[in-house]
Short mmCIF file of C-alpha atoms and ligand atoms in Angstrom, two decimals:
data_model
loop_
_atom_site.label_atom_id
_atom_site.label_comp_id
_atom_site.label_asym_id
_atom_site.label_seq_id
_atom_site.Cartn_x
_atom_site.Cartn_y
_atom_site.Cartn_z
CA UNK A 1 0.00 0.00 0.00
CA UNK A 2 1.44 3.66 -1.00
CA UNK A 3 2.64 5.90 1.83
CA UNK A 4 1.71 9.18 0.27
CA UNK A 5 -0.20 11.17 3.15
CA UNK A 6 -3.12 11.98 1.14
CA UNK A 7 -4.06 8.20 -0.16
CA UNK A 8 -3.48 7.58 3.94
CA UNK A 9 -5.95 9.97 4.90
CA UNK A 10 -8.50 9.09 2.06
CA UNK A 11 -8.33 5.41 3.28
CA UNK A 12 -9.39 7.22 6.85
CA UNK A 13 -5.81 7.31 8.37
CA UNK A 14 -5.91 10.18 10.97
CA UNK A 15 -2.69 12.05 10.60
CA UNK A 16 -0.52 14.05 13.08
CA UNK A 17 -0.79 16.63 10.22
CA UNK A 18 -2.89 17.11 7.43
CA UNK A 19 -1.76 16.72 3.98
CA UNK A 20 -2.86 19.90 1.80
CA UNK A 21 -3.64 20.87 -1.67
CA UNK A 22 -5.45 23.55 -2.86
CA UNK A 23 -7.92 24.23 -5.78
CA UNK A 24 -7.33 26.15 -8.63
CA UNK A 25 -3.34 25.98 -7.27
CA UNK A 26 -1.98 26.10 -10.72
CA UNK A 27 -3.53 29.25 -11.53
CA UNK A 28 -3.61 33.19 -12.58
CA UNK A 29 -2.35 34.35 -9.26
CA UNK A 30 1.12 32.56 -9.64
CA UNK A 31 3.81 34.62 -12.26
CA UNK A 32 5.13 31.39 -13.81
CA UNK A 33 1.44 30.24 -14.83
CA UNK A 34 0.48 33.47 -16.85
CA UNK A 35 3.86 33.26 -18.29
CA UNK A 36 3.16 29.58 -19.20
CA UNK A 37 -0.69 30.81 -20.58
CA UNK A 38 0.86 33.25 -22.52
CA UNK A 39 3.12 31.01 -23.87
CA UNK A 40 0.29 29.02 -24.87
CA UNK A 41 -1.31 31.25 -26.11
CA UNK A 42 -5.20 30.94 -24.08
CA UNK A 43 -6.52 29.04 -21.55
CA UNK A 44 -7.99 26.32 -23.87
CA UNK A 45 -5.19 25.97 -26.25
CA UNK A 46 -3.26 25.35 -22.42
CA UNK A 47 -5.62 22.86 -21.48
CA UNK A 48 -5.10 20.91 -24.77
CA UNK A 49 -1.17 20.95 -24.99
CA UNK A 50 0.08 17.97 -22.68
CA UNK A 51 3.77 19.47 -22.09
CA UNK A 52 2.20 22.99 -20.99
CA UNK A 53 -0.27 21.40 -19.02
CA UNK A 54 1.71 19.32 -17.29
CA UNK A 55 4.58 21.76 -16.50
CA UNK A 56 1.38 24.37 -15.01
CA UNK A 57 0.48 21.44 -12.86
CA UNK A 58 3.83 20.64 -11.40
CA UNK A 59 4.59 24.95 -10.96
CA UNK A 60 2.72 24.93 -7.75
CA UNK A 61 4.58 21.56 -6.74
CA UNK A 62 7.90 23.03 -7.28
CA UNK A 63 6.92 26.17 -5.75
CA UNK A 64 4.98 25.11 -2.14
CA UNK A 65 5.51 21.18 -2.00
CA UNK A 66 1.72 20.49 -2.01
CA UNK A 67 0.69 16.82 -0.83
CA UNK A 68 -0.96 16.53 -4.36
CA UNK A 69 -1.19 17.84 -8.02
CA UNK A 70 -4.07 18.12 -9.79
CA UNK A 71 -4.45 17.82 -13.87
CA UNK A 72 -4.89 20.74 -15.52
CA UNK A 73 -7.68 20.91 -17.22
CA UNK A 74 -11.36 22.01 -17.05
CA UNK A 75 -14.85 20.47 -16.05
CA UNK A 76 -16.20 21.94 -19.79
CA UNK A 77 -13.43 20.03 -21.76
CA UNK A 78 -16.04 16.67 -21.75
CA UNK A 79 -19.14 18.48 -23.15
CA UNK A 80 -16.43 19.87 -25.78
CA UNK A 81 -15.42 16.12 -26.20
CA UNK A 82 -19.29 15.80 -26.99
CA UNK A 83 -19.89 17.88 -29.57
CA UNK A 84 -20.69 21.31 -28.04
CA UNK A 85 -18.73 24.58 -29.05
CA UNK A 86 -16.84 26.21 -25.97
CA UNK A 87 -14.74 29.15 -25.92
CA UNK A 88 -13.70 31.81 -23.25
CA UNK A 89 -14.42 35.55 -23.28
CA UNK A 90 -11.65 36.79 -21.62
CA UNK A 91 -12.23 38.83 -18.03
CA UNK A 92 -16.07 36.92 -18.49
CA UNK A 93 -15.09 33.29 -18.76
CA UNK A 94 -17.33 30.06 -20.53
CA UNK A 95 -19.53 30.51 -23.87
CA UNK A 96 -21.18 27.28 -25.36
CA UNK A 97 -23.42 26.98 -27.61
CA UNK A 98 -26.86 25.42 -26.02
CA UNK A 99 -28.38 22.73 -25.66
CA UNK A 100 -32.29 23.59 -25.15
CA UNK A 101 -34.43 20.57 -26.28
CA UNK A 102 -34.70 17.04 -27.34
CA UNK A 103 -33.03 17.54 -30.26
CA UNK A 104 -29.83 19.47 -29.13
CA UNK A 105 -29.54 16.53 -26.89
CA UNK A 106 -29.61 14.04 -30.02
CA UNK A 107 -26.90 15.90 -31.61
CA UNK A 108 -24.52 15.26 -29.11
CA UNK A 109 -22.00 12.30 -29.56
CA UNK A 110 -21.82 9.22 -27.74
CA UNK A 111 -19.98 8.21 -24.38
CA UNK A 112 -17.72 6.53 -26.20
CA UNK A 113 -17.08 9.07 -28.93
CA UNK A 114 -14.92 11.16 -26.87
CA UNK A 115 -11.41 9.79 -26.49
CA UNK A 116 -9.82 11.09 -29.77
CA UNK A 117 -10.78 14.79 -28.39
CA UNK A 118 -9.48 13.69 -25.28
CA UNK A 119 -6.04 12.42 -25.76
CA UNK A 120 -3.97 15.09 -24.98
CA UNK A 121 -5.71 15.42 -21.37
CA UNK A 122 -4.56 11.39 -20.72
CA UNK A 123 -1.34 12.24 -22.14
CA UNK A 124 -0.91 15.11 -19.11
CA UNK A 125 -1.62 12.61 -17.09
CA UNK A 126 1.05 10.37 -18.49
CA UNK A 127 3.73 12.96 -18.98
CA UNK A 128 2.81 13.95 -15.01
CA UNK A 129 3.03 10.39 -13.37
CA UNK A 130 6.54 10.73 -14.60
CA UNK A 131 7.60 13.83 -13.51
CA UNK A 132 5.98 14.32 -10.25
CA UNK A 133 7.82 14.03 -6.83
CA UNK A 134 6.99 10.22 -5.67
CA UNK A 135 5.78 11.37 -2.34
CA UNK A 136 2.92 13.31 -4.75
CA UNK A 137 -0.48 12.17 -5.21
CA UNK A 138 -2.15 12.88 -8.86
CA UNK A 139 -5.77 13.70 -8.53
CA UNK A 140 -7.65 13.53 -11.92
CA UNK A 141 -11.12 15.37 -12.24
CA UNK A 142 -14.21 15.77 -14.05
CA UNK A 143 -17.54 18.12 -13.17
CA UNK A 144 -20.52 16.59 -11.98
CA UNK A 145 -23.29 15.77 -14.40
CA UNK A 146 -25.62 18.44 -13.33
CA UNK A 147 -22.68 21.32 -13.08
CA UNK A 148 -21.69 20.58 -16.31
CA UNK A 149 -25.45 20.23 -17.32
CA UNK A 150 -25.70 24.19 -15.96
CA UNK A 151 -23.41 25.22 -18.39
CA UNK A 152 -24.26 22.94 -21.52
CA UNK A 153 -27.93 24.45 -20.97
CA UNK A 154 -26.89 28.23 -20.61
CA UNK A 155 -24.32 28.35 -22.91
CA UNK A 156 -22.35 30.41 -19.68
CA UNK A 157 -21.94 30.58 -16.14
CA UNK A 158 -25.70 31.64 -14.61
CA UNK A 159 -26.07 32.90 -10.60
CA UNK A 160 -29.12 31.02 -9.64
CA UNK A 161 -28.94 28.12 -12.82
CA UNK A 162 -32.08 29.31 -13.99
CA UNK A 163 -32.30 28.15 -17.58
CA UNK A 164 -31.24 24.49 -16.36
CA UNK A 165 -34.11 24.53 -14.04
CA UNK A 166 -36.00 26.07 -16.50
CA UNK A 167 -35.39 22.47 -18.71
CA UNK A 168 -35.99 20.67 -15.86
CA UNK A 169 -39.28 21.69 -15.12
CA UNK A 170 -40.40 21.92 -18.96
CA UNK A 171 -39.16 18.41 -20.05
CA UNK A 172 -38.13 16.17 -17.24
CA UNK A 173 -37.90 13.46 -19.27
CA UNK A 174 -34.98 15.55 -21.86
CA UNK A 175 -33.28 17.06 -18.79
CA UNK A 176 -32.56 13.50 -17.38
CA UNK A 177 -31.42 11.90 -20.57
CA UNK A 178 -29.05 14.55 -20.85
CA UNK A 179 -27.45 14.05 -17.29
CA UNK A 180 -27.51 10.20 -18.18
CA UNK A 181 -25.05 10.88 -21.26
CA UNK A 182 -23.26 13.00 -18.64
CA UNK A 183 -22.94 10.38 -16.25
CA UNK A 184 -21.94 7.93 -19.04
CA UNK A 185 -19.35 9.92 -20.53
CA UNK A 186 -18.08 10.81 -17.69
CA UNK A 187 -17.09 6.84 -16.19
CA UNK A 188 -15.51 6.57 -19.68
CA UNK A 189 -13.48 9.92 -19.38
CA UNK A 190 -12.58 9.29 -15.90
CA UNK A 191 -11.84 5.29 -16.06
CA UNK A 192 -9.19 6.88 -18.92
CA UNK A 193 -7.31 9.07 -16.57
CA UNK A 194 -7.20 6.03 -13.95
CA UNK A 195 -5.87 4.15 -16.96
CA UNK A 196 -3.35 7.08 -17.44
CA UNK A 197 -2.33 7.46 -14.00
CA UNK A 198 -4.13 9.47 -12.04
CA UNK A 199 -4.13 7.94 -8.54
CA UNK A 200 -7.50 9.74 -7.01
CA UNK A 201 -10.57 11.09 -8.58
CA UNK A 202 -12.29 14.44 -7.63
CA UNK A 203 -15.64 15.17 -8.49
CA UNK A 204 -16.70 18.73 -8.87
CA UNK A 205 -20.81 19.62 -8.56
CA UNK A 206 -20.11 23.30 -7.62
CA UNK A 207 -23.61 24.22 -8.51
CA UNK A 208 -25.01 21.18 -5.90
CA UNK A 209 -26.21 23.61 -3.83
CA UNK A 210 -29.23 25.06 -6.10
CA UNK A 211 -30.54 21.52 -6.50
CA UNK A 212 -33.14 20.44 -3.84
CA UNK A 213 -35.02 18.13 -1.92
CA UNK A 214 -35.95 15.34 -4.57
CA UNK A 215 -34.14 16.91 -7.57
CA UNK A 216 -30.97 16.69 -4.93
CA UNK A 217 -31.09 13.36 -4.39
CA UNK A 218 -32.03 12.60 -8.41
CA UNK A 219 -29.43 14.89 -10.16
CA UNK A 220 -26.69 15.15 -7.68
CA UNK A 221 -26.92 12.10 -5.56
CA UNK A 222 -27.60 9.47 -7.95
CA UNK A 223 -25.19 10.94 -10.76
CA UNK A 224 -22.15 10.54 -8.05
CA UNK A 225 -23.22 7.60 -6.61
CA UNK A 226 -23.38 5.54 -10.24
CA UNK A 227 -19.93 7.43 -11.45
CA UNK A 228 -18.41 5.68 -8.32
CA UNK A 229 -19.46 2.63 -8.44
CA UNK A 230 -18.60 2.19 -11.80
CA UNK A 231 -15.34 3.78 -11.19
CA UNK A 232 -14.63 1.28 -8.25
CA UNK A 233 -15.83 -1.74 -10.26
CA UNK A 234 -13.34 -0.98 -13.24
CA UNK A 235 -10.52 0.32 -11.23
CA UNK A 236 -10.89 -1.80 -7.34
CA UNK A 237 -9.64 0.95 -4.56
CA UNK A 238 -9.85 3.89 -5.96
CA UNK A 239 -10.37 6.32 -3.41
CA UNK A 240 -12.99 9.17 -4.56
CA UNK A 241 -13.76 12.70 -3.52
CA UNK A 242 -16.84 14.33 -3.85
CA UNK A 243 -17.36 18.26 -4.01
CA UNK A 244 -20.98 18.89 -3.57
CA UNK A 245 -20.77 22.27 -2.97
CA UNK A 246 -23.26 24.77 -0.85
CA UNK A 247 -25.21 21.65 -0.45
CA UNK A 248 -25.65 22.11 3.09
CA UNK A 249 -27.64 19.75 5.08
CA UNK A 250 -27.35 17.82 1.65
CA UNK A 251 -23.68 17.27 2.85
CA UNK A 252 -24.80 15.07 5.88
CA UNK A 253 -24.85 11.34 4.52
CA UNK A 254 -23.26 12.39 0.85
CA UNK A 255 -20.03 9.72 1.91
CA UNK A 256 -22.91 7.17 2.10
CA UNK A 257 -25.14 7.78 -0.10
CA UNK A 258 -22.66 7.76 -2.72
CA UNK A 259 -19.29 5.95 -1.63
CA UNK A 260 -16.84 9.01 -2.18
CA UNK A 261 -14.06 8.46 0.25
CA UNK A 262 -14.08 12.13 0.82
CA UNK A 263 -16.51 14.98 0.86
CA UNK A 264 -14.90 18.62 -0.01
CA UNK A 265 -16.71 21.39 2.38
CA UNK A 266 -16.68 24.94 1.07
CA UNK A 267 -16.86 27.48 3.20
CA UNK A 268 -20.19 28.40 4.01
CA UNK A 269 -20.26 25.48 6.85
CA UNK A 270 -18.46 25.67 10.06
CA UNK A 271 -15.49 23.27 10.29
CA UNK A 272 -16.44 22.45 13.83
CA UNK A 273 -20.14 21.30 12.32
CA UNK A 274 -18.89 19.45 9.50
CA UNK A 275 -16.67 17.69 12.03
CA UNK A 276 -19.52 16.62 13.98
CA UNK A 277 -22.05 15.56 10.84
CA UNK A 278 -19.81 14.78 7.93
CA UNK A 279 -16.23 13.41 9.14
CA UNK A 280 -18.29 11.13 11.43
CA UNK A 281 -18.78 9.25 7.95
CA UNK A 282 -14.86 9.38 7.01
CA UNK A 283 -11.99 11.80 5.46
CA UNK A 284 -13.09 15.68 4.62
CA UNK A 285 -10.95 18.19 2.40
CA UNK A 286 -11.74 21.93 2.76
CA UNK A 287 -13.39 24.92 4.63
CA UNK A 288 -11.10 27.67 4.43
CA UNK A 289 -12.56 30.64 2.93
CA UNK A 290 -10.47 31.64 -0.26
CA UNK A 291 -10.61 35.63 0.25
CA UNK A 292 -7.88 34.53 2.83
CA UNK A 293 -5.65 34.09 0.28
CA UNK A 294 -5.90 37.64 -0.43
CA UNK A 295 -5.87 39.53 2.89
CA UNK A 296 -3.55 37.15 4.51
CA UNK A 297 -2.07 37.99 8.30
CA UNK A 298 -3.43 36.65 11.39
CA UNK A 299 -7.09 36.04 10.37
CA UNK A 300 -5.42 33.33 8.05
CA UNK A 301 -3.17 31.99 10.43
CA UNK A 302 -6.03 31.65 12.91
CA UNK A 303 -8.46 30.14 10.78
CA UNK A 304 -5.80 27.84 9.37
CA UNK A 305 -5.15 26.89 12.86
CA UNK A 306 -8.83 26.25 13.58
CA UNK A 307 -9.86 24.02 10.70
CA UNK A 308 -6.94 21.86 11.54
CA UNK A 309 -8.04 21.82 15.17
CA UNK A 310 -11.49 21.21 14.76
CA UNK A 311 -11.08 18.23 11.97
CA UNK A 312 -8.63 17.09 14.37
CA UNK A 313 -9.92 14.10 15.42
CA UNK A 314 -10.69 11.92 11.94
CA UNK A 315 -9.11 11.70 8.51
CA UNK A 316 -8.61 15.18 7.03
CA UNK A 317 -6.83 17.00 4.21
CA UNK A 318 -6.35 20.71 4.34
CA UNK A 319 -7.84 22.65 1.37
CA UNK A 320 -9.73 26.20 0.77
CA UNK A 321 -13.91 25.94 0.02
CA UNK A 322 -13.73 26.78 -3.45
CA UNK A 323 -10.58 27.94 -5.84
CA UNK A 324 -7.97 30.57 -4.70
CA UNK A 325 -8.15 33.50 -6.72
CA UNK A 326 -6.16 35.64 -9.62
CA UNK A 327 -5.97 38.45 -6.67
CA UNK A 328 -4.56 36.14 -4.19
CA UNK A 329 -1.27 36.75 -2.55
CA UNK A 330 1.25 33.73 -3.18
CA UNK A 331 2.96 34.82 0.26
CA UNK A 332 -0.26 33.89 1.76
CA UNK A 333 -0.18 30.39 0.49
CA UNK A 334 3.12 29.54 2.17
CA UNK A 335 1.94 31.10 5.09
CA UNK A 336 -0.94 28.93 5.35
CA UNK A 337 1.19 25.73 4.63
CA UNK A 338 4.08 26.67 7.24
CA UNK A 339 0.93 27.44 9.62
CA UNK A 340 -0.35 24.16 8.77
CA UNK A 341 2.99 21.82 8.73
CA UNK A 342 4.63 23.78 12.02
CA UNK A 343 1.52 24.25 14.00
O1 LIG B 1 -7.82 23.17 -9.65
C1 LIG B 1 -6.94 23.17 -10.53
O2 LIG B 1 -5.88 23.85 -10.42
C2 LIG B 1 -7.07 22.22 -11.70
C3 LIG B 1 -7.61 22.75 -12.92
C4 LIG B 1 -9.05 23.22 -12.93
C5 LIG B 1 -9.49 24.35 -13.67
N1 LIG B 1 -10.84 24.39 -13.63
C6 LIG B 1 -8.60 25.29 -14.39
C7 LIG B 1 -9.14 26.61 -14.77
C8 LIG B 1 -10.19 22.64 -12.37
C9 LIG B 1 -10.30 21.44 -11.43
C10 LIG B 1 -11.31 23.37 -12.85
C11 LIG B 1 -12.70 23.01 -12.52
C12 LIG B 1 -13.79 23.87 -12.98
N2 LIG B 1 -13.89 24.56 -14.16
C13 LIG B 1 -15.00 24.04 -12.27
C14 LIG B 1 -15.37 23.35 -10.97
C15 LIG B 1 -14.70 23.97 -9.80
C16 LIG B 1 -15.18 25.37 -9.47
O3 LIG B 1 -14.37 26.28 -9.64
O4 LIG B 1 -16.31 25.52 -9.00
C17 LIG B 1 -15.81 24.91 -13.02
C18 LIG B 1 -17.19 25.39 -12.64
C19 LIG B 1 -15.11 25.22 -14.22
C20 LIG B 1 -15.56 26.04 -15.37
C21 LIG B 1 -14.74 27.24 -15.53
N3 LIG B 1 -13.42 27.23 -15.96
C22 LIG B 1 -15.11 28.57 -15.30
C23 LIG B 1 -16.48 29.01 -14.80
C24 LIG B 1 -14.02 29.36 -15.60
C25 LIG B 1 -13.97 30.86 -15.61
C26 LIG B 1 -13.92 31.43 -14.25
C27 LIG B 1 -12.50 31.77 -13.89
O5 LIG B 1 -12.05 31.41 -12.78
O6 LIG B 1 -11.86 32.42 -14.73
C28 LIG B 1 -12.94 28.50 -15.97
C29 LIG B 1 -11.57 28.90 -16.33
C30 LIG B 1 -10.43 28.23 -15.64
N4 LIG B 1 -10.36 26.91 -15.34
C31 LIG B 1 -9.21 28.85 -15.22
C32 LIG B 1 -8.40 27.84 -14.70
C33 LIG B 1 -7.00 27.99 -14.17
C34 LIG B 1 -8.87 30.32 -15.44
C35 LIG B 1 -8.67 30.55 -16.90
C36 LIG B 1 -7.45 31.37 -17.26
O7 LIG B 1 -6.30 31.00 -16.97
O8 LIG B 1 -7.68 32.40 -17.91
#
């Protein structure tokens, strides 16, 4: 069995200190990444060149000695994969074009359609299980079906998801088939990463939290919970980590329901009650609140502090509630990683 700290915590290990990683770490608020974009050229043509990508995800590995890398890539790469047009406005982010009925949904490709698009993501994740530090753990990604439904529908980023609700309440019937092809594709695009390398999988349903009662349990619940097992059937062990995030309540019994390994918290939960109602369950990742990563100084230090003390007592691994940002101070980072690795 591997050593690395964070496949020990995911398998429920409670270390003396918690391994950490951080999303969005290879990013617009580090020098050598917008030097590497530039480079590139954009953020897409980044994503789809396997040396860039890979040196972008090592950067912050070189730089901080995070516990684990994750691919670089992006949730909206798989609906590209499917047929769907995608581009980014700079300063404004996602455009696709839009899937609004039946037949926008036929014109899609199948699951299995989507490796030749694909390649140069698995070939990251060869190039990276090369070059990383051995102590490093490689997490590969995808979104959820019904994040990457919110986008697919829109054509954009939306506040409140309102045109993917909108489908959902006009044609139930459409709105599931199209996160069943989500949830499809998505085995067969993350089963290909496992094949490539990647060592842990990390689910991402950032919009989880607009999705309620039944429809919770139908298009956010059910989605993770089949992507798992599948997962787990093909590729025995693999540990999993869910991201349900904002779900609230909804975060109570996700480990269970689903059989992630580990549930990501964002920050709109108190560490000390996701101690008591989620880590009961197993490992958690998350909690700080990003904006640290801006103003830095004591607040950080104590709140670093606190989140380690109050997951404490089960498996944990240190990471912020949602992505740092371009404004964030890189100081701050390695403050909050000396805070967390010298107490
Ligand atoms: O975490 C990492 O460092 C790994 C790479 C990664 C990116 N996106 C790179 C990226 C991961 C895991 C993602 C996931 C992702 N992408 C999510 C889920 C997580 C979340 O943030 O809630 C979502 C919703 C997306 C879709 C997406 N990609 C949006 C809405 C945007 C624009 C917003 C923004 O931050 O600019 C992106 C662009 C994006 N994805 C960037 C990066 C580094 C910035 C693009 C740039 O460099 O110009």
């Amino acid at each position: 069995m591997s050593d690395k700290t964070i496949l020990r915590a995911l398998r429920g290990e409670v270390l003396p200190t918690p391994p950490v990683w951080m999303m969005r770490q290879a990013g617009r608020y580090l020098p050598e990444y917008r030097a590497t974009r530039a480079q590139a050229g954009d953020f897409l043509s980044l994503c789809y060149n396997s040396d860039l990508a890979a040196e972008v995800t090592l950067q912050p590995i070189r730089r901080y000695g995070f516990d684990a890398a994750i691919l670089f890539a992006d949730i909206l790469l798989l609906p590209q994969a499917l047929g769907a047009d995608l581009w980014f406005e700079t300063g404004e982010g996602p455009r696709l074009s839009t899937i609004t009925d039946a037949d926008g949904l036929r014109a899609l490709k199948g699951k299995d359609d989507i490796h030749d698009h694909l390649a140069p993501i698995y070939e990251t994740v060869r190039i990276l299980t090369r070059e990383l530090p051995r102590e490093t753990t490689l997490i590969g990604f995808a979104g959820a079906p019904w994040t990457v439904a919110t986008y697919m529908i829109a054509g954009r980023g939306t506040k409140d998801q309102g045109p993917a609700h909108a489908l959902k309440a006009a044609d139930r019937a459409t709105f599931a088939a199209l996160i069943d092809l989500l949830t499809d594709a998505t085995i067969e695009y993350l089963s290909k990463q496992v094949e490539a390398g990647a060592e842990v999988i990390k689910i991402f349903d950032s919009w989880a939290g607009s999705l309620k009662g039944q429809d919770f349990h139908d298009f956010a619940v059910a989605p993770a919970a089949r992507i798992i097992a599948a997962l787990k059937a093909r590729h025995p062990g693999l540990p999993i980590i869910a991201f349900p995030r904002e779900a609230g309540q909804g975060y109570v019994g996700f480990a269970k329901k689903t059989g992630a390994d580990c549930v990501a918290i964002d920050n709109s939960v108190s560490a000390e009650w996701a101690a008591e109602h989620v880590q009961v369950d197993g490992c958690v990742q998350g909690n700080l609140d990003p904006r640290h990563m801006v103003t830095g100084g004591q607040d950080l230090v104590d709140e670093t502090r606190r989140i380690v003390k109050a997951f404490s007592k089960g498996p944990h691994i240190f990471n912020l509630g949602h992505g740092i940002t371009p404004d964030a101070n890189p100081d701050n980072v390695a403050l909050m990683i000396e805070t967390i690795r010298k107490g």
